[in-house]
Coordinates of N, CA and C and ligand atoms in Angstrom, one line a residue:
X1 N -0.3 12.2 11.9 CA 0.9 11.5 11.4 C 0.5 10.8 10.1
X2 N 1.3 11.1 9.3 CA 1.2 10.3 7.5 C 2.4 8.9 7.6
X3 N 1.9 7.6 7.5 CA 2.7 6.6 7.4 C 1.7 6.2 6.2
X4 N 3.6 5.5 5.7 CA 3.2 5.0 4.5 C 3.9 3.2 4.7
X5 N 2.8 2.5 4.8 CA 2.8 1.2 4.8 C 3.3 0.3 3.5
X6 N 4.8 -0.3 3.5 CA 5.5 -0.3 2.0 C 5.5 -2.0 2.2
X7 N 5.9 -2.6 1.0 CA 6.4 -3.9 1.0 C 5.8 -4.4 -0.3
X8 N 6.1 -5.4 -0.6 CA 5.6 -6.6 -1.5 C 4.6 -6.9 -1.6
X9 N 3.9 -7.8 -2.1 CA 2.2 -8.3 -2.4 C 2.4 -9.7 -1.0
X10 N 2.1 -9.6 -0.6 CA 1.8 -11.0 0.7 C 2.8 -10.6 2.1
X11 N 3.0 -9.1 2.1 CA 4.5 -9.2 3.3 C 3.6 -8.9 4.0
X12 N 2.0 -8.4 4.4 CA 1.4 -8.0 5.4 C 1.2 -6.9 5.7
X13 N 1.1 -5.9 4.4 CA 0.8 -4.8 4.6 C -0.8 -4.9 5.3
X14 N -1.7 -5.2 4.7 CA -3.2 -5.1 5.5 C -3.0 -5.0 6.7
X15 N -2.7 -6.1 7.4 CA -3.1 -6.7 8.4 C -2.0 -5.5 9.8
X16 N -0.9 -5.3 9.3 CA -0.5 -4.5 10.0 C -1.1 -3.1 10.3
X17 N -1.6 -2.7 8.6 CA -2.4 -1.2 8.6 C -3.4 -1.5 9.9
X18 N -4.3 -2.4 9.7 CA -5.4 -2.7 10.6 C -5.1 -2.3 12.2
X19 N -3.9 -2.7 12.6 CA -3.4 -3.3 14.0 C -2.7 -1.3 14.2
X20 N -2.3 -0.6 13.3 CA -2.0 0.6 13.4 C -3.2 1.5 13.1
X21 N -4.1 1.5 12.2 CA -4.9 2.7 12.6 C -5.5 2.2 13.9
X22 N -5.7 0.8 14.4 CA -6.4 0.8 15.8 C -5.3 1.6 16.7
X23 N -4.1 1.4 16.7 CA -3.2 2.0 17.9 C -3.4 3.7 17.9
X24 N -2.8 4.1 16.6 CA -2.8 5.8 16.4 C -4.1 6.3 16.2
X25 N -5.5 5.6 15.8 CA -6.5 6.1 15.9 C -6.5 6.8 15.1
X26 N -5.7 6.5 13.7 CA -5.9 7.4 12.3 C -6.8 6.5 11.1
X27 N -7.0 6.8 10.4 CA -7.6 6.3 8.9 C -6.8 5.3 8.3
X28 N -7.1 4.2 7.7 CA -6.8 3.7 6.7 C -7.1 4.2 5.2
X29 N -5.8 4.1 4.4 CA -6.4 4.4 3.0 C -5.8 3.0 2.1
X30 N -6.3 2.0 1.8 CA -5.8 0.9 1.1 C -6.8 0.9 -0.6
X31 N -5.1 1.4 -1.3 CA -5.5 1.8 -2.8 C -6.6 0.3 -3.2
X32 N -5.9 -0.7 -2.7 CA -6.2 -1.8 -3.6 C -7.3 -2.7 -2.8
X33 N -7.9 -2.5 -1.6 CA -9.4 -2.2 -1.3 C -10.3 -0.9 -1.2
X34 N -9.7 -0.6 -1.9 CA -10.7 0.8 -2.7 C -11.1 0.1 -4.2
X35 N -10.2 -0.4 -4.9 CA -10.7 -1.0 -6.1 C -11.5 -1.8 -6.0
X36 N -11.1 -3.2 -5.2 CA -12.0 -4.1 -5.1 C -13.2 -3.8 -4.2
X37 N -13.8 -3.0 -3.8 CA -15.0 -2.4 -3.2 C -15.5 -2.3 -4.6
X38 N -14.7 -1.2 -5.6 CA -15.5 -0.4 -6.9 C -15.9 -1.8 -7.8
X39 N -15.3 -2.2 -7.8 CA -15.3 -3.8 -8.6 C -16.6 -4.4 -7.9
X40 N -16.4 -4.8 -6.7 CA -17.6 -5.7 -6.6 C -19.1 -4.7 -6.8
X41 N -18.8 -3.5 -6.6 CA -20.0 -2.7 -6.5 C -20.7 -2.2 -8.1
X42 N -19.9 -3.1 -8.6 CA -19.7 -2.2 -10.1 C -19.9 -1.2 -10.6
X43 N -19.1 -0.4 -10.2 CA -19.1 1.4 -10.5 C -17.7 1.4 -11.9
X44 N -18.5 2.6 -12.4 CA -17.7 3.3 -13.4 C -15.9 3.0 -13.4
X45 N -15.6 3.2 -11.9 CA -13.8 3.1 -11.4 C -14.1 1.6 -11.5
X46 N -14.6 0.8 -11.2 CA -14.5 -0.9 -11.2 C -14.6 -1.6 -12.2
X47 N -15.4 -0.9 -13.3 CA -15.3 -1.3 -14.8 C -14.1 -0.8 -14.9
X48 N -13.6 -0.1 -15.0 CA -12.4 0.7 -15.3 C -11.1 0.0 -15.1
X49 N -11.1 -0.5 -13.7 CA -9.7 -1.3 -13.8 C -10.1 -2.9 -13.3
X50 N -10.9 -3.2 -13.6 CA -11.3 -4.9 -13.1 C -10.3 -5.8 -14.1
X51 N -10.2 -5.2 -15.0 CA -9.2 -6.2 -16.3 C -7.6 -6.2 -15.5
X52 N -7.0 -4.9 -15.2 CA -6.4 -4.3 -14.9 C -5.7 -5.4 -13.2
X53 N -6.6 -5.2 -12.2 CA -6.4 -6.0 -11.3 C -5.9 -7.5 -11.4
X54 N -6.9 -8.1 -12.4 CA -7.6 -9.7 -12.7 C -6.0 -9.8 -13.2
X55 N -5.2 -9.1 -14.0 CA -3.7 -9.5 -14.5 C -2.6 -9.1 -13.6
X56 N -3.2 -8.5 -12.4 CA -1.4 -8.4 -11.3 C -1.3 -6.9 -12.0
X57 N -1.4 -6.3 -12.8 CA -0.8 -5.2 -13.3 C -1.2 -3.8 -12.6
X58 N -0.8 -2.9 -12.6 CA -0.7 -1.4 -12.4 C -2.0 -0.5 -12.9
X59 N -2.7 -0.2 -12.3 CA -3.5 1.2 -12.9 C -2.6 2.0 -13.3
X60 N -3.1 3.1 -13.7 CA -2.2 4.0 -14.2 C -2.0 4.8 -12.9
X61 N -0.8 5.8 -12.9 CA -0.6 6.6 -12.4 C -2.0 7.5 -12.3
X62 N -2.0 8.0 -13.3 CA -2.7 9.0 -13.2 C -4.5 8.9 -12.7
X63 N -5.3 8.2 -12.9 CA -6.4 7.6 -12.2 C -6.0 7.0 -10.5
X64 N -4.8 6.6 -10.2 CA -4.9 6.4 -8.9 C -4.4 7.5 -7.8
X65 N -3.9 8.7 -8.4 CA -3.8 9.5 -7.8 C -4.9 10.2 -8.1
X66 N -5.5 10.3 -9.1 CA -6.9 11.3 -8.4 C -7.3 10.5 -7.8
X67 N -7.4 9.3 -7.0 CA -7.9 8.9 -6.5 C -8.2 9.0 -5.3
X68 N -6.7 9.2 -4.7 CA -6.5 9.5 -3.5 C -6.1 10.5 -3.2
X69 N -5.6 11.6 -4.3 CA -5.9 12.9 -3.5 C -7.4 13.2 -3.2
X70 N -8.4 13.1 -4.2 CA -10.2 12.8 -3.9 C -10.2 12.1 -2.6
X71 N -9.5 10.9 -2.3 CA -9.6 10.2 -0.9 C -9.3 11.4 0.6
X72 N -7.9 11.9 0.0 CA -7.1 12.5 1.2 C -8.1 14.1 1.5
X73 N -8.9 14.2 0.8 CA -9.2 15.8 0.9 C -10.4 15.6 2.1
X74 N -11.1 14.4 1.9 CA -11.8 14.3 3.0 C -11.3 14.4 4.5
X75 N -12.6 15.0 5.4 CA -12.6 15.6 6.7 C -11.2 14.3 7.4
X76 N -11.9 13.2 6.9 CA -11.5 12.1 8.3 C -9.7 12.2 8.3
X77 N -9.3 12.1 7.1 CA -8.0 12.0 7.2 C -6.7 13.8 7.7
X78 N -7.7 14.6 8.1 CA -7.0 15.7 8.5 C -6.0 15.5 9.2
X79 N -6.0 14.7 10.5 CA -4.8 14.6 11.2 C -3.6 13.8 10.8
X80 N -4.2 12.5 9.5 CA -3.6 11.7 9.3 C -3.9 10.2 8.7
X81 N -2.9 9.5 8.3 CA -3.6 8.4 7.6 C -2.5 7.1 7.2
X82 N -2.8 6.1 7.0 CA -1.8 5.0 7.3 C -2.2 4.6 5.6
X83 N -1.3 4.6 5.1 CA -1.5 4.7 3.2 C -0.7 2.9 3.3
X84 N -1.8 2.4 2.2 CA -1.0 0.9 2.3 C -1.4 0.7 1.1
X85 N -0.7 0.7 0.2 CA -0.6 -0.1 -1.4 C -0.2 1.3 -2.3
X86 N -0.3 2.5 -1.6 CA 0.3 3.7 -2.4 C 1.2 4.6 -1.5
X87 N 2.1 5.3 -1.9 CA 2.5 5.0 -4.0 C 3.2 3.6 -3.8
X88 N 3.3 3.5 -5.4 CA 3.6 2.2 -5.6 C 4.5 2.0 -7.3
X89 N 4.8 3.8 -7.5 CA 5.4 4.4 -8.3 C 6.5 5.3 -8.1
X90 N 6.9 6.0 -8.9 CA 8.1 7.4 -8.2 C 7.2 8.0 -8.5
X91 N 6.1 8.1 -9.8 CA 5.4 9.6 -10.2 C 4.5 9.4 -8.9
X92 N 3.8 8.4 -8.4 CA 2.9 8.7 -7.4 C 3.5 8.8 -5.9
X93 N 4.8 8.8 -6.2 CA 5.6 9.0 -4.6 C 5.7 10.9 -4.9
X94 N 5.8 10.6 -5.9 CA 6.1 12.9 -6.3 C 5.1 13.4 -6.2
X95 N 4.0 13.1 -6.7 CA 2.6 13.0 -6.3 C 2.3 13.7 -5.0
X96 N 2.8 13.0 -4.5 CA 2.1 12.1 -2.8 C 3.1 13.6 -2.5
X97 N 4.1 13.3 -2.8 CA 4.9 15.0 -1.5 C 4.4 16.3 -2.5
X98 N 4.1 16.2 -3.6 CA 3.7 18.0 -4.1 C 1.9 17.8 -3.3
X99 N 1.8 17.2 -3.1 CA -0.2 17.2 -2.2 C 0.1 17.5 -0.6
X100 N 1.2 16.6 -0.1 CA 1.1 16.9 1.1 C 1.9 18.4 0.9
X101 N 2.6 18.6 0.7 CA 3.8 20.0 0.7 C 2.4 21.1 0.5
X102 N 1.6 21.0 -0.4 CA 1.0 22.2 -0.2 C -0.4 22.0 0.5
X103 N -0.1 20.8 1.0 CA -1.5 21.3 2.2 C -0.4 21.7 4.1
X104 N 1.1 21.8 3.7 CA 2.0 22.1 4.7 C 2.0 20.9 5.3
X105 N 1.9 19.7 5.3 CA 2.1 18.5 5.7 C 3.0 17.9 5.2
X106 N 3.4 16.4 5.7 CA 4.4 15.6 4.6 C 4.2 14.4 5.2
X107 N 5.2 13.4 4.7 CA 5.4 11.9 5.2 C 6.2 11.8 5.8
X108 N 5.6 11.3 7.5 CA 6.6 11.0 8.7 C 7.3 9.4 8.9
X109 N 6.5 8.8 8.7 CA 7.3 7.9 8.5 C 6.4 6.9 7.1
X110 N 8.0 6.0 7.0 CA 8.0 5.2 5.7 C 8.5 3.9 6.2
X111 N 7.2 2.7 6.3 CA 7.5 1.7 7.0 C 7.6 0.1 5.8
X112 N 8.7 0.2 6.0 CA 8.7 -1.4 4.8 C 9.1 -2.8 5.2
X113 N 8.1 -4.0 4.8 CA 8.0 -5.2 5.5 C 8.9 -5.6 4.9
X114 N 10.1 -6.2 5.1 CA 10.6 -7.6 4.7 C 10.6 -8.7 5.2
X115 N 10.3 -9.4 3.7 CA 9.9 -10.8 3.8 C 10.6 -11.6 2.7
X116 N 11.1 -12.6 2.5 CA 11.6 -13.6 1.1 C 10.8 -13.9 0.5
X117 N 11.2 -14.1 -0.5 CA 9.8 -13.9 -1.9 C 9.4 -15.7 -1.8
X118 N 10.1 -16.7 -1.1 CA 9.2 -17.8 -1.4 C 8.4 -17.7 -0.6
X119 N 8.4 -17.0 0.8 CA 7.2 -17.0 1.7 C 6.2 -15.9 1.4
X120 N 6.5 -15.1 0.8 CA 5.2 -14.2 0.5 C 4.7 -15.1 -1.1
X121 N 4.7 -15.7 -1.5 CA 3.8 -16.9 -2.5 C 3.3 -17.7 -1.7
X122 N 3.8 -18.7 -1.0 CA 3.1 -19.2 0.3 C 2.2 -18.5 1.0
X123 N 2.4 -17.7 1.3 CA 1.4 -16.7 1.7 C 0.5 -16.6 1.7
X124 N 0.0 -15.9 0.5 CA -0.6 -15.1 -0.9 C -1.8 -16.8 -1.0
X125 N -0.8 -17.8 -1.4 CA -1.8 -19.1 -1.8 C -2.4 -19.7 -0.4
X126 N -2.0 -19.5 0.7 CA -2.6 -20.6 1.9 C -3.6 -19.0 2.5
X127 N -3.7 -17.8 1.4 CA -4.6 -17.0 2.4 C -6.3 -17.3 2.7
X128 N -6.2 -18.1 1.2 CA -7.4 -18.2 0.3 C -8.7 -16.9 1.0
X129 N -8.2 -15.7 0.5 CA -8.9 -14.6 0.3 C -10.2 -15.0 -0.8
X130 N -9.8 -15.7 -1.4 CA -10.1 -16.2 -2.7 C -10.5 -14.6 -3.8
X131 N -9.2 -13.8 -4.1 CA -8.7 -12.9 -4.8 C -8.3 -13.3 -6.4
X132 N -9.5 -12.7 -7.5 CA -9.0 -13.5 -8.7 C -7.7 -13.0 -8.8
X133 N -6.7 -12.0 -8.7 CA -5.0 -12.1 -8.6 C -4.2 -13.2 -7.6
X134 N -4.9 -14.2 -7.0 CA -4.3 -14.9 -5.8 C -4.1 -16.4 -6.7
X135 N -3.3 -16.0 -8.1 CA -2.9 -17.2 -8.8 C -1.7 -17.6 -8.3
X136 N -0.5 -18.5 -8.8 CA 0.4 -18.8 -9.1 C 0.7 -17.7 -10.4
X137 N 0.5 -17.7 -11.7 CA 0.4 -16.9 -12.3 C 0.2 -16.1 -12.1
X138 N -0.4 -15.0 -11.8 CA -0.9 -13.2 -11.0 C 0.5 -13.4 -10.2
X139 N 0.5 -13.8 -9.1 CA 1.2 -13.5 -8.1 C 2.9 -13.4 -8.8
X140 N 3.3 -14.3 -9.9 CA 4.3 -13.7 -10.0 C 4.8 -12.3 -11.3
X141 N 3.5 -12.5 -11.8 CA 3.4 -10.9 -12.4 C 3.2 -10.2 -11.4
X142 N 2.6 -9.9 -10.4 CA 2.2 -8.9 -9.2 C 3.8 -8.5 -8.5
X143 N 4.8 -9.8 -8.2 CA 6.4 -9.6 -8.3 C 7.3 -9.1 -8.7
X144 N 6.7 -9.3 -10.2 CA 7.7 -8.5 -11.4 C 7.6 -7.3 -11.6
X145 N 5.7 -7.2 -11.3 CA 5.6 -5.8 -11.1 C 6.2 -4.8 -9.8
X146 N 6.1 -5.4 -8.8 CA 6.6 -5.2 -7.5 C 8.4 -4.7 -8.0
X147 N 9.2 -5.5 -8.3 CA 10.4 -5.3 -8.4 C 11.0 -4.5 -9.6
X148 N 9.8 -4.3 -10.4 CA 10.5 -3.3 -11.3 C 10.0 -1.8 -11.3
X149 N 8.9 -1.6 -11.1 CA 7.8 -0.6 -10.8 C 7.9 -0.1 -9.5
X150 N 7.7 -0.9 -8.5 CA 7.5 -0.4 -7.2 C 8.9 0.1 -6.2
X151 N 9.5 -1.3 -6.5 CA 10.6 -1.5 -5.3 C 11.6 0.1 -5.6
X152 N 11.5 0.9 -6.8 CA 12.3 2.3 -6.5 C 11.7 3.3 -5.8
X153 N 10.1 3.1 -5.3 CA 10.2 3.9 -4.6 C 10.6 4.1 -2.8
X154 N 11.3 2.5 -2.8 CA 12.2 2.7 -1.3 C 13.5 3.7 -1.9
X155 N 14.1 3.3 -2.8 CA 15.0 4.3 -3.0 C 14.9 6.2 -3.3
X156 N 13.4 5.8 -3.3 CA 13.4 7.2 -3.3 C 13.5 8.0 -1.5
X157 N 12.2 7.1 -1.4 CA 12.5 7.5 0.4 C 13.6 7.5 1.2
X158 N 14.2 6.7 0.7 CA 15.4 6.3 1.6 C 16.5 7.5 1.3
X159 N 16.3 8.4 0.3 CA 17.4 9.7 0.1 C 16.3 10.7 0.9
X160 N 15.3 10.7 1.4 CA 14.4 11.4 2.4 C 15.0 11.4 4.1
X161 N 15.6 9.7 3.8 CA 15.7 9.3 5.3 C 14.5 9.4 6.4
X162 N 13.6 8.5 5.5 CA 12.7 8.2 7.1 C 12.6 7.1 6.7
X163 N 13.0 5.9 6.4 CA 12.7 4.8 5.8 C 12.8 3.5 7.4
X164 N 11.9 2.8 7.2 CA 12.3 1.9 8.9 C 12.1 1.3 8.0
X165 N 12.9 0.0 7.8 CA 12.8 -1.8 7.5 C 12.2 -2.5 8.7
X166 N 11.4 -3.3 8.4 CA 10.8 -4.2 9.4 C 11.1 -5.4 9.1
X167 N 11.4 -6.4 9.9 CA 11.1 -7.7 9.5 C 10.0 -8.1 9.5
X168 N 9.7 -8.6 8.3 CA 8.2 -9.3 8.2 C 8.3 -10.5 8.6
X169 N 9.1 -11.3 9.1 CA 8.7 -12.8 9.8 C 8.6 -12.8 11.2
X170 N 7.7 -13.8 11.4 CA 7.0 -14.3 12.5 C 5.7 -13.9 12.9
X171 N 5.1 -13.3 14.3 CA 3.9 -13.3 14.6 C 3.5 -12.4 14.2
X172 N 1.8 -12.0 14.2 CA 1.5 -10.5 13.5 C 1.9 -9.7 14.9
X173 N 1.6 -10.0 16.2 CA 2.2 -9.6 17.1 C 3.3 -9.0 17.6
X174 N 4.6 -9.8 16.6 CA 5.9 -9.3 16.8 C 6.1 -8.7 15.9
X175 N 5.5 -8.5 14.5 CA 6.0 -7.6 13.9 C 5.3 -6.6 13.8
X176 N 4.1 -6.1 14.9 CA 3.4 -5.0 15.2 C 4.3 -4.2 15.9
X177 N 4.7 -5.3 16.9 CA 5.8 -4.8 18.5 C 7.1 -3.9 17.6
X178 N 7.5 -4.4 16.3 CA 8.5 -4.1 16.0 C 8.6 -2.7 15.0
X179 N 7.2 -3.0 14.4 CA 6.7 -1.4 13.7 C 6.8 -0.4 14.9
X180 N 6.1 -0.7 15.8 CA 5.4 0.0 16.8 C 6.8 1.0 17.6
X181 N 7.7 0.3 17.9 CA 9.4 0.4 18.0 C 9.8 1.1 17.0
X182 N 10.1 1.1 16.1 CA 10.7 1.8 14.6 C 9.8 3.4 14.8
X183 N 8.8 3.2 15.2 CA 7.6 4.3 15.1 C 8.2 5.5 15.9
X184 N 8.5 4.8 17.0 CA 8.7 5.8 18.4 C 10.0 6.9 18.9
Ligands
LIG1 P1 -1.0 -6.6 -3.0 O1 -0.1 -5.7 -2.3 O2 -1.4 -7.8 -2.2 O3 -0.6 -6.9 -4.4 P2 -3.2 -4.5 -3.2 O4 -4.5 -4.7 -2.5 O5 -2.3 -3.4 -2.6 O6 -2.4 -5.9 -3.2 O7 -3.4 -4.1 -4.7 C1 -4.1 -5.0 -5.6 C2 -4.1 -4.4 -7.0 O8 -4.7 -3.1 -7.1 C3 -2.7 -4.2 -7.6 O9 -2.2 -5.4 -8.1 C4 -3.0 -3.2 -8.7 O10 -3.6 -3.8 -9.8 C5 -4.0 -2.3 -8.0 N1 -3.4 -1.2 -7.3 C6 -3.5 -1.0 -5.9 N2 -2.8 0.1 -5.6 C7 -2.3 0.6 -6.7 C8 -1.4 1.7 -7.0 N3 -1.0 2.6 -6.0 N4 -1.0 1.9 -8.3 C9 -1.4 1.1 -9.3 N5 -2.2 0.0 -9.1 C10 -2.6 -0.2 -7.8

């Protein structure tokens, strides 16, 4: 099963991915702890987009998909994989279906957290990840980027029709209970 874990910067994408590859016993692929791995490790891809991150902004298309088609070709994710931070574009949502379509796969479901944007800032600041993007500053570039860049690719899904809205308030519990429901 291919789910694609959608939402905002602070709605809880991780923490749900986490609580779902444990239930389905699939892979995690999180674009934006693949960077910050290459970053702290300082590899060639970490030099590459460390500036990139540090401002809330976008890699490019095109470096994050080879990224994770390179990711997806690996053994582990054959049966499946819980994608959280990608796409986060329309070219990387077109991407994402010409890779699966010709390995005869696709995207079963498309799960998106809502949450109000003053509580995902709240969020973001009381996580203290201590993430050089986890400014006041970053975080509302990471929004703007969110709402002008990202937020079309629910519209793209949503003419697919697998799209589940979740509520992103309350326990990580209840809104596991409530993916986990949307899933079934
Ligand atoms: P969040 O959802 O909290 O903003 P992520 O961990 O998903 O954080 O991503 C952190 C950063 O990594 C993004 O702000 C961006 O710079 C980069 N990034 C991650 N995934 C992508 C992607 N699919 N396309 C472009 N940039 C990405």
């Amino acid at each position: 099963m291919n789910i694609i874990l959608f939402g905002p910067p602070g709605a809880g994408k991780g923490t749900q991915a986490e609580k779902l590859i444990n239930h389905f016993q699939i892979p995690h692929l999180s674009t934006g702890n693949i960077f910050r791995e290459n970053i702290k490790n300082e590899t060639p891809l970490g030099k590459k987009v460390k500036s990139i991150l540090d401002e809330g902004k976008l890699v490019s298309d095109e470096t994050v998909i080879e990224l994770v088609e390179d990711e997806l070709n690996k053994k582990k994710y054959e049966d499946g994989v819980v994608l959280d931070g990608f796409p986060r574009t329309v070219v990387q949502a077109e991407a994402l279906d010409s890779y699966f379509k010709n390995k005869g796969s696709q995207v079963d479901a498309f799960v998106t957290l809502s949450v109000p944007e003053e509580e995902l800032v709240n969020r973001i600041l009381s996580r203290g990840e201590g993430r050089s993007d986890d400014t006041p500053e970053k975080i509302k570039t990471r929004l703007k980027v969110y709402h002008d860049e990202t937020a079309p690719v629910l519209s793209y899904y949503e003419q697919k029709g697998i799209v589940k809205v979740i509520d992103g308030l309350g326990s990580i519990e209840e809104i596991f209970e409530r993916t986990l429901k949307a899933l079934s």
